[in-house]
XYZ file of C-alpha atoms in Angstrom:
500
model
C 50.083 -80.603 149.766
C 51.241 -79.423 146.205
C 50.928 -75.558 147.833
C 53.898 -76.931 150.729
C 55.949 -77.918 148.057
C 55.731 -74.835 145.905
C 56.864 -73.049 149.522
C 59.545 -75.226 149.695
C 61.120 -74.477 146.354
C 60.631 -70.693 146.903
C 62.646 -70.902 150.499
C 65.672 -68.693 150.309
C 69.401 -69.977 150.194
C 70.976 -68.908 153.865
C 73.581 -66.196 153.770
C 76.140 -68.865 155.294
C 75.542 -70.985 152.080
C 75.716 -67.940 149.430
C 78.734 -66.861 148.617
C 79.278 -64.445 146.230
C 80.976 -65.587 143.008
C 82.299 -62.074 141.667
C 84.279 -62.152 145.055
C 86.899 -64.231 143.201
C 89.034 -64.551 140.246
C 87.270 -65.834 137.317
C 88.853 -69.403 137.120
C 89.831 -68.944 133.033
C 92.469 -66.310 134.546
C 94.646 -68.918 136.784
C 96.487 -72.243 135.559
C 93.615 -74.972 136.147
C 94.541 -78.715 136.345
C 91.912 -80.737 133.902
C 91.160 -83.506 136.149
C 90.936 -81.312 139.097
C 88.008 -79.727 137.593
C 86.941 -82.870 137.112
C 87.050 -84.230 140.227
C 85.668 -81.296 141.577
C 82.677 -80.988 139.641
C 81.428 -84.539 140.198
C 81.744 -84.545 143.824
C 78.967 -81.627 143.930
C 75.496 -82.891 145.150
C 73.414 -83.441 142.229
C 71.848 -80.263 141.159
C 70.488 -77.982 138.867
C 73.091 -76.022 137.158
C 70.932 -72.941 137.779
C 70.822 -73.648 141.402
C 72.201 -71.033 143.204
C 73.302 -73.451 145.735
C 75.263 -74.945 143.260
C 77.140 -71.861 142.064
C 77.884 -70.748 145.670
C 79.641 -74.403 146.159
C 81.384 -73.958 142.774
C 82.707 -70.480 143.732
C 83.828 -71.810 146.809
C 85.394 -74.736 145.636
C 87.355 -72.020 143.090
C 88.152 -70.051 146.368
C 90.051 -72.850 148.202
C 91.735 -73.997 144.752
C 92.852 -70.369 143.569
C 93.515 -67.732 146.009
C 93.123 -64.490 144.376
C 96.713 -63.179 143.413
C 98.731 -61.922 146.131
C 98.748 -57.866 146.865
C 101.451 -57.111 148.901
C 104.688 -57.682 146.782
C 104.799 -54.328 146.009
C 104.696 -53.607 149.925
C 107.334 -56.278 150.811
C 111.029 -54.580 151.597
C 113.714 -54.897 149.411
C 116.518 -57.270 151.052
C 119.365 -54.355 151.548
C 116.460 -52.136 153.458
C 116.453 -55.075 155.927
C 119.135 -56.119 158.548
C 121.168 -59.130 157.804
C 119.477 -61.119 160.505
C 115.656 -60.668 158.982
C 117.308 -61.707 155.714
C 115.938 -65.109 155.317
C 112.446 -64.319 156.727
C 111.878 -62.103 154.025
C 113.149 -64.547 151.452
C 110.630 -66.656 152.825
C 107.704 -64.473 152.527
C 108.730 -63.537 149.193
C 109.133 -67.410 147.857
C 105.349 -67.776 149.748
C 104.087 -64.547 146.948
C 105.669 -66.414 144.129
C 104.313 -69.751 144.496
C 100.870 -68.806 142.602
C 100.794 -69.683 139.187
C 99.005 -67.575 136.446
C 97.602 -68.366 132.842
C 99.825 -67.015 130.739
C 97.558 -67.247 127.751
C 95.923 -63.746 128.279
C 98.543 -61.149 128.853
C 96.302 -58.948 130.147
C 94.974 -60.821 132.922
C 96.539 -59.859 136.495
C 99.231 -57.996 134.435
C 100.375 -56.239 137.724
C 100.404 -59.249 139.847
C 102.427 -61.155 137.124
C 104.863 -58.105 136.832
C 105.312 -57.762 140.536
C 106.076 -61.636 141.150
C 108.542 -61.096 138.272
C 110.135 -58.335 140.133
C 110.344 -60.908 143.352
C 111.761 -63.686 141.662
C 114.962 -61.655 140.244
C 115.267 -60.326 143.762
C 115.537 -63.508 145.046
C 118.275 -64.361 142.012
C 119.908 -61.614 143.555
C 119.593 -62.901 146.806
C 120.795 -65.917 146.259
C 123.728 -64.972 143.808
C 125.205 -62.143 145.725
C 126.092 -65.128 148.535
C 124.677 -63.286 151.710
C 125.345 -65.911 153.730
C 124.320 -70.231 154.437
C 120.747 -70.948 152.915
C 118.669 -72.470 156.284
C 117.036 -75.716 155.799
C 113.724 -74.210 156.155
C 114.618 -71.622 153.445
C 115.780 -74.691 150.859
C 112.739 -76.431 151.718
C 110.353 -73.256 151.207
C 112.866 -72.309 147.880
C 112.333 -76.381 146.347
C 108.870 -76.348 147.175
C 108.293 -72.732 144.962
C 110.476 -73.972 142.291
C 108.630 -77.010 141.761
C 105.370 -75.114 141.753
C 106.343 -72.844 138.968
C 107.820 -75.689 136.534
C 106.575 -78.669 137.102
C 103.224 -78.820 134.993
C 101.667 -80.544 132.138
C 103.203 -79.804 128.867
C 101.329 -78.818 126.085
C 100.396 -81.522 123.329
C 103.498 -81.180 120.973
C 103.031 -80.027 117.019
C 102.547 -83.368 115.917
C 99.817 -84.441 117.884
C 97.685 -80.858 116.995
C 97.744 -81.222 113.256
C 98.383 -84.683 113.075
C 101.836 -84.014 110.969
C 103.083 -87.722 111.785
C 105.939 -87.327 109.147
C 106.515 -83.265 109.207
C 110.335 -82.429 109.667
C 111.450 -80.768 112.951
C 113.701 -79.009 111.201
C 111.438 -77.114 108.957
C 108.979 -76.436 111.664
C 108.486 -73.492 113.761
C 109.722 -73.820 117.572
C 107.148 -73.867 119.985
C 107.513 -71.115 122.390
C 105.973 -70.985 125.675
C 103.993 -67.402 126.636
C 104.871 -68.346 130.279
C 108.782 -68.373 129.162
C 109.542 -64.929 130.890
C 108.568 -66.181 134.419
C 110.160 -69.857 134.043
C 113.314 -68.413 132.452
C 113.538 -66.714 135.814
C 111.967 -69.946 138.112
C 115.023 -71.779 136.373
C 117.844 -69.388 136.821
C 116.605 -69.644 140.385
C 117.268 -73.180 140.650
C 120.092 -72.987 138.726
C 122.049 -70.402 141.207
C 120.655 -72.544 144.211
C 122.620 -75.445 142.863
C 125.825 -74.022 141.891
C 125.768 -71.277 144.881
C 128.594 -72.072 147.295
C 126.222 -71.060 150.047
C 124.230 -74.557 149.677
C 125.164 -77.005 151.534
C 124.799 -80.670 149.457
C 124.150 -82.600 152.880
C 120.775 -80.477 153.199
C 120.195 -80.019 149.399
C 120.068 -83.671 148.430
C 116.724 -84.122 150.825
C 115.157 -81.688 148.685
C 116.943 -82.510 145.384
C 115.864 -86.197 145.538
C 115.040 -88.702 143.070
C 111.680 -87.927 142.875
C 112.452 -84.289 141.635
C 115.031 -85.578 139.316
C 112.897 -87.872 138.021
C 110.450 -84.893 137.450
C 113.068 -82.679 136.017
C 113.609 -85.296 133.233
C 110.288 -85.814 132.610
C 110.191 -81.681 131.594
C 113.122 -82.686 128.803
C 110.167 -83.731 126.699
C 108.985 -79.821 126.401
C 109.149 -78.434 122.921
C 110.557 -75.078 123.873
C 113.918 -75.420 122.750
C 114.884 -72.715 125.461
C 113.715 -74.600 128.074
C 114.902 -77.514 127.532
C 118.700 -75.913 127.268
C 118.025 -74.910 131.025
C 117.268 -78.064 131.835
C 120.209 -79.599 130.042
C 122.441 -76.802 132.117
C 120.728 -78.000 135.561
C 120.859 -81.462 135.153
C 124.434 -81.526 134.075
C 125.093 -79.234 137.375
C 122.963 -81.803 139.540
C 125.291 -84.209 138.682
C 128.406 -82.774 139.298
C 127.190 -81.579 142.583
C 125.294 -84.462 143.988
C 127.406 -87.362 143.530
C 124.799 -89.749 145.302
C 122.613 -89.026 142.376
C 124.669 -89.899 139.632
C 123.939 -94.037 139.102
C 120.580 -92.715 139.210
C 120.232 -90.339 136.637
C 122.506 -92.452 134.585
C 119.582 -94.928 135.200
C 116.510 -92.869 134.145
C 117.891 -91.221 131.238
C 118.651 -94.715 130.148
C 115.074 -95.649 130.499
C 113.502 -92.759 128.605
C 115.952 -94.013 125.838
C 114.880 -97.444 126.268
C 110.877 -95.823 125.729
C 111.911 -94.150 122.801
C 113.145 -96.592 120.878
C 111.012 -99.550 121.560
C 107.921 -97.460 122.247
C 107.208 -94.126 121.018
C 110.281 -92.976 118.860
C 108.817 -89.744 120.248
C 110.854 -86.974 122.166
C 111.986 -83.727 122.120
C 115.286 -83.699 124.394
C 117.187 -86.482 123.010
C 119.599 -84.578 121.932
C 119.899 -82.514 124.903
C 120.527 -85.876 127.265
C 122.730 -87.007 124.794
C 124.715 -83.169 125.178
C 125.038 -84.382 128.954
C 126.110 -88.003 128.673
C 128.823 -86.882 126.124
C 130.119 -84.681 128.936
C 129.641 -87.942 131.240
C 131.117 -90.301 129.299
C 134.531 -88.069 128.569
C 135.069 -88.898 132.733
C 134.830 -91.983 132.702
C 137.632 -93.774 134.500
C 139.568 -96.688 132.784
C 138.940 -99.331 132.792
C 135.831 -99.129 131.572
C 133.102 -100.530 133.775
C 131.122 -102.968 132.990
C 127.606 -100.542 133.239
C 129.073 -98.224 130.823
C 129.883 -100.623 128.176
C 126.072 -102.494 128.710
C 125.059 -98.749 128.016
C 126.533 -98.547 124.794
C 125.360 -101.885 123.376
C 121.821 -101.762 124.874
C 121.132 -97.869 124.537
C 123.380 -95.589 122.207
C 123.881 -98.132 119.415
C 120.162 -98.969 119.343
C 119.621 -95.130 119.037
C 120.467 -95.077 115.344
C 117.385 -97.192 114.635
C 114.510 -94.185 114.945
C 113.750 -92.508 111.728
C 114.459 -89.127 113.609
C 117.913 -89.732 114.244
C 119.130 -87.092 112.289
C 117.401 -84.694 114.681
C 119.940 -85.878 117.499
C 122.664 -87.597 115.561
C 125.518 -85.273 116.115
C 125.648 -85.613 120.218
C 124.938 -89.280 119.372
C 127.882 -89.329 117.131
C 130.254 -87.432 119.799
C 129.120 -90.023 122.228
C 129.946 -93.315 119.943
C 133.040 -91.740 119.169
C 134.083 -90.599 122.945
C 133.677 -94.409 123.975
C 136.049 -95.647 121.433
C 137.825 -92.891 122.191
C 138.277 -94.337 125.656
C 138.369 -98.052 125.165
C 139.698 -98.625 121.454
C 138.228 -102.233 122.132
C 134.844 -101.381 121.517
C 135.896 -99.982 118.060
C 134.516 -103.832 116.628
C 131.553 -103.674 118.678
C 130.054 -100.019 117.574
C 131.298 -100.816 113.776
C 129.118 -103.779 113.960
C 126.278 -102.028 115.902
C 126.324 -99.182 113.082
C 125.687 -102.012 110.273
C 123.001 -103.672 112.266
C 120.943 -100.465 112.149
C 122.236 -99.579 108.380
C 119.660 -98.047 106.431
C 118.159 -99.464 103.168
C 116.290 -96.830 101.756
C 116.821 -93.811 103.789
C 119.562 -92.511 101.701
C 119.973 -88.814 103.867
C 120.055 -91.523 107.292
C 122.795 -93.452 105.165
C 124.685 -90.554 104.495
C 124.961 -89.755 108.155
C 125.580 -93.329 109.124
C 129.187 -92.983 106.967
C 130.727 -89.799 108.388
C 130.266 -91.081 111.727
C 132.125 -93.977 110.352
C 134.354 -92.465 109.566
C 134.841 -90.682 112.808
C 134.890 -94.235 114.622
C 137.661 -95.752 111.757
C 139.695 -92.481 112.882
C 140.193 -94.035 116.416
C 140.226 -97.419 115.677
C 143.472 -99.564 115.765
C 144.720 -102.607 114.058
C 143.890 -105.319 115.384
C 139.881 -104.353 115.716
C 139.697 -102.849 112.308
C 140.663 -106.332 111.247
C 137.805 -108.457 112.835
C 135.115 -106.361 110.973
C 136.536 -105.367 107.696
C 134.994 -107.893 105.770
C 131.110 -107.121 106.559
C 132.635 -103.604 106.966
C 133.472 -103.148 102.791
C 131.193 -105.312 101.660
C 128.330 -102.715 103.092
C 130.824 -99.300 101.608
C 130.881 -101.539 98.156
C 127.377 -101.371 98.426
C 127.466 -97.946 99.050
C 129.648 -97.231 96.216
C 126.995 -98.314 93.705
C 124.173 -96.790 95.703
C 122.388 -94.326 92.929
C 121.783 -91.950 95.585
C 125.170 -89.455 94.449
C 125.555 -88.003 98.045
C 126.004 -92.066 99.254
C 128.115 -92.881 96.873
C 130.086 -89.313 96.958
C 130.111 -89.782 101.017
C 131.445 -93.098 100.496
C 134.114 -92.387 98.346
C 135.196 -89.391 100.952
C 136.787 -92.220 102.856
C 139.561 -92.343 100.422
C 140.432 -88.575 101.756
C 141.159 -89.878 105.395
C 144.344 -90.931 105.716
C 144.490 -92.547 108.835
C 141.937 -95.073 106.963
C 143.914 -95.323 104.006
C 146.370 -96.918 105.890
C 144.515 -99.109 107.512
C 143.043 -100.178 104.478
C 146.566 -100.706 102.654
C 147.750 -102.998 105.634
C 144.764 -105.214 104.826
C 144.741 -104.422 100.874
C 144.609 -108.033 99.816
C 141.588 -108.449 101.572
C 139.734 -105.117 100.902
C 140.812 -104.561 96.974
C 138.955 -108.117 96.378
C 136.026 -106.798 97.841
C 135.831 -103.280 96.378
C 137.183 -103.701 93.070
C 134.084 -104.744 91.603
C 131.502 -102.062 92.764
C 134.663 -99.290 91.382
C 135.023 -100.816 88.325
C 130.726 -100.670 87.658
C 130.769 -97.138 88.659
C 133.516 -96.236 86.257
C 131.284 -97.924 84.012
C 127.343 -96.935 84.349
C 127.174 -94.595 87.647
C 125.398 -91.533 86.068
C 127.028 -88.744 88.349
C 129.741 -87.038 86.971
C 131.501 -86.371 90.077
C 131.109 -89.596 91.272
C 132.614 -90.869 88.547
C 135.725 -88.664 88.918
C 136.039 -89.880 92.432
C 136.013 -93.026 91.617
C 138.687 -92.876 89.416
C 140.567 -91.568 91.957
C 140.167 -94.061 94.369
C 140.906 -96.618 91.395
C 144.151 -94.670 90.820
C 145.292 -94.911 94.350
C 144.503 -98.453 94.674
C 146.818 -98.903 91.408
C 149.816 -96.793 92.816
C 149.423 -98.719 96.443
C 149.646 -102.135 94.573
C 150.210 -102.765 90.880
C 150.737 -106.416 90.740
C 147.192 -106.699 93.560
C 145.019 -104.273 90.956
C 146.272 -106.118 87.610
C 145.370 -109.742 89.814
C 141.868 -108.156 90.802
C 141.420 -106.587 87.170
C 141.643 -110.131 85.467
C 139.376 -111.498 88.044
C 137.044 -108.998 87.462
C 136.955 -109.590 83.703
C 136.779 -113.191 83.910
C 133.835 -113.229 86.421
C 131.978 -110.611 84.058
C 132.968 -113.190 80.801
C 131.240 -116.172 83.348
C 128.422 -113.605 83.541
C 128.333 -112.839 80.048
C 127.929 -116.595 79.401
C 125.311 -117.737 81.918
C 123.243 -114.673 80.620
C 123.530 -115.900 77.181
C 122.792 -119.555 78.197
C 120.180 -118.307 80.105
C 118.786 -116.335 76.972
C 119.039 -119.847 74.899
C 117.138 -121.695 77.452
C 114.122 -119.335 77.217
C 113.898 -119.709 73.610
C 113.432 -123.072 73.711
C 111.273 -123.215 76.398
C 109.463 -120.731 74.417
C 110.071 -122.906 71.155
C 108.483 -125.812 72.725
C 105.425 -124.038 74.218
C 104.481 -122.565 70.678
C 105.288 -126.333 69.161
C 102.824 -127.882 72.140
C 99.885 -125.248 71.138
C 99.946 -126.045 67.705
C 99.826 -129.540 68.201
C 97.098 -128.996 70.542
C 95.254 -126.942 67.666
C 95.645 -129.692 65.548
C 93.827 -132.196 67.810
C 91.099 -130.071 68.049
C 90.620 -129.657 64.526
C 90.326 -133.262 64.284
């Protein structure tokens, strides 16, 4: 019995079950997806890992997965060796060669193959930019299908999440740059000159162009190749010009990725690049305003300032504050207040930023709404004022340079000199920055020109709150000693009694 089995194991594999594994690409040289391999692997039959059963099933599995790279660009015709009529067939087997993607990583690896699918894509650039006539369905479908092949992949784990850098700067690090950058800068402008060519018609496109790829195109905004991601900025502002179906929609999902980054991660690399598009978006609005727009601003932009890496994106958001007041000089009450719910307390550079858009907001704000907030409004640039921080309080004091604000602060100076008085009159006093203090004294001087009688009023005020002061201090000072008195008094009697 034990000799039948030792015949058994000896038997030799059949030549339909061995395959040959050197036949094939080794699968480190083409773009693998993790949890295919996965997947893959555990659905084997449960075998030794020396079983050469095993690696024939392996290397066929690698086979079906990864073709080995295509051979016959080179052979293909060029598209003006061709008659007009076998045009589009040959754009079709040439998208078919450059829908294989390679690993990047090695540069040696299939350098031919990778060069000669180069080569094809800016043919079919060419193609498509030279307008040689209406793109077929089939030809979008086939050109959508290649597209979304090449660029729609897993991102690499951004620079925070390899060394763990939870508070590194983006500004002081190193873009990450993408080795595959020289084929996707080509995949894109692909894409790109399907959308804007005048060839494409938008009744076909927009079955190809659907949510689903939008929704995929966003997703790619996260990349940290800052090239990349100003493609994607270029497309998606395209896509929405074009496709006008589309454009509640993408209004919708780049509102939600806002909506995950601030009450989620506070993580993402194209912030500032949706925010590029929306200010675009939001300069055509129609007036009146809709409704959608203005939940927008309340519920998403405003919120936006509470991150700690606002300053990465804070210029677009600043443009896009400013174009909705801009537009509706209504809302003027509603961002002011929205700016000092998010203030900063001890993120002086964030506070800094916080005043010069501001003052960009005060620059197109009227009257009437300057007057419903200017109370909360000065009573935050007082603090400001006295902040020890010199760039806040220098930053602060640059209001006083703007004169569309200095009039709308001396049409409400009876209110405002009250409030402000006292944090000028402390710098002039004890703020340690020289030019601080010469600003200040400025501002004072300008306040005294505007309104003699009003700065003499506030001055006495100001010197009989600080004599009130003076005397609570001092009472409070006398209180302590005797409380002190009579503790010391209380021991020693205590002493006493225990002497006795």
């Amino acid at each position: 019995m034990l000799n039948k089995f030792m015949k058994r194991g000896n038997r030799k594999v059949p030549k339909s079950d061995a395959i040959e594994p050197s036949a094939f690409p080794p699968a480190s040289s083409l773009r693998r997806p993790t949890d295919l391999t996965h997947s893959s692997s555990a659905s084997l039959p449960n075998q030794s890992p020396q079983s050469p059963r095993r690696r024939a099933l392996e290397a066929e599995v690698e086979r079906r997965r990864y073709p080995p790279p295509p051979t016959t660009a080179s052979k293909l015709s060029l598209f003006r060796d061709v008659p007009v009529a076998d045009r589009q067939s040959l754009f079709l087997r040439k998208l078919q060669i450059c829908s294989l993607s390679f690993d990047f990583s090695d540069t040696l690896k299939f350098a031919r193959e990778k060069e000669a699918k180069r080569q094809t894509l800016l043919e079919l650039v060419d193609f498509i930019q030279s307008g040689s006539g209406k793109i077929t369905e089939q030809v979008q479908d086939e050109l959508v299908r290649t597209i979304s092949t090449n660029i729609f992949r897993c991102l690499p784990p951004a620079s925070h999440e390899n060394t763990g850098s939870e508070g590194a700067d983006p500004d002081e690090e190193d873009p990450y740059l993408d080795p595959a950058w020289p084929h996707l800068q080509i995949v894109y402008e692909l894409l790109l000159r399907y959308i804007v060519s005048s060839d494409t018609d938008t009744k076909i496109a927009k079955r190809y162009i659907d949510h689903s790829f939008v929704l995929r195109l966003l997703d790619l905004f996260d990349t940290e190749d800052p090239r990349e991601r100003e493609y994607l900025k270029t497309i998606l502002h395209r896509i929405y010009g074009k496709f006008m179906v589309h454009r509640p929609f993408i209004r919708k999902a780049i509102n939600n990725i806002f909506y995950r980054f601030i009450f989620e991660t506070e993580r993402h690399a194209g912030i500032g690049e949706l925010l590029e598009i929306l200010g675009s978006i939001i300069n055509g609005f129609a007036l009146p305003m809709k409704e959608e727009h203005k939940l927008f601003l309340v519920r998403a932009l405003i919120p936006l300032h509470k991150p700690k890496s606002v300053g990465t994106y804070h210029q677009q958001l600043s443009y896009c504050i400013t174009q909705f007041v801009e537009k509706d000089y209504k809302l003027a009450d509603t961002v002011i207040r929205g700016l000092l719910k998010y203030w900063p307390v001890t993120n002086c550079p964030k506070e800094v930023l916080f005043l010069g858009e501001l003052e960009e907001v005060l620059e197109a704000t009227q009257q009437a709404e300057f007057q419903k907030c200017m109370v909360p409004l000065f009573k935050q640039i007082g603090r400001c004022l006295n902040s020890p921080h010199f760039q806040v309080a220098e930053r602060s004091l640059f209001l006083w340079n703007n004169d569309h604000i200095v009039g709308l602060i001396a049409q409400n100076r009876h209110v405002i000199f009250p409030i402000i008085f006292e944090a000028l009159e402390k710098n002039m006093q004890s703020h340690w920055n020289q030019a601080v203090h010469g600003l200040t004294a400025n501002v004072r001087k300008m306040f005294l020109e505007m309104d003699s009688e009003l700065f003499e009023e506030c001055q006495q005020h100001y010197i009989e709150k600080e004599a009130k002061a003076k005397d609570v201090e001092e009472q409070r000072e006398l209180a302590w000693r005797k409380l002190e008195a009579a503790v010391e008094a209380q021991s020693g009697n205590d002493d006493m009694v225990l002497v006795s």
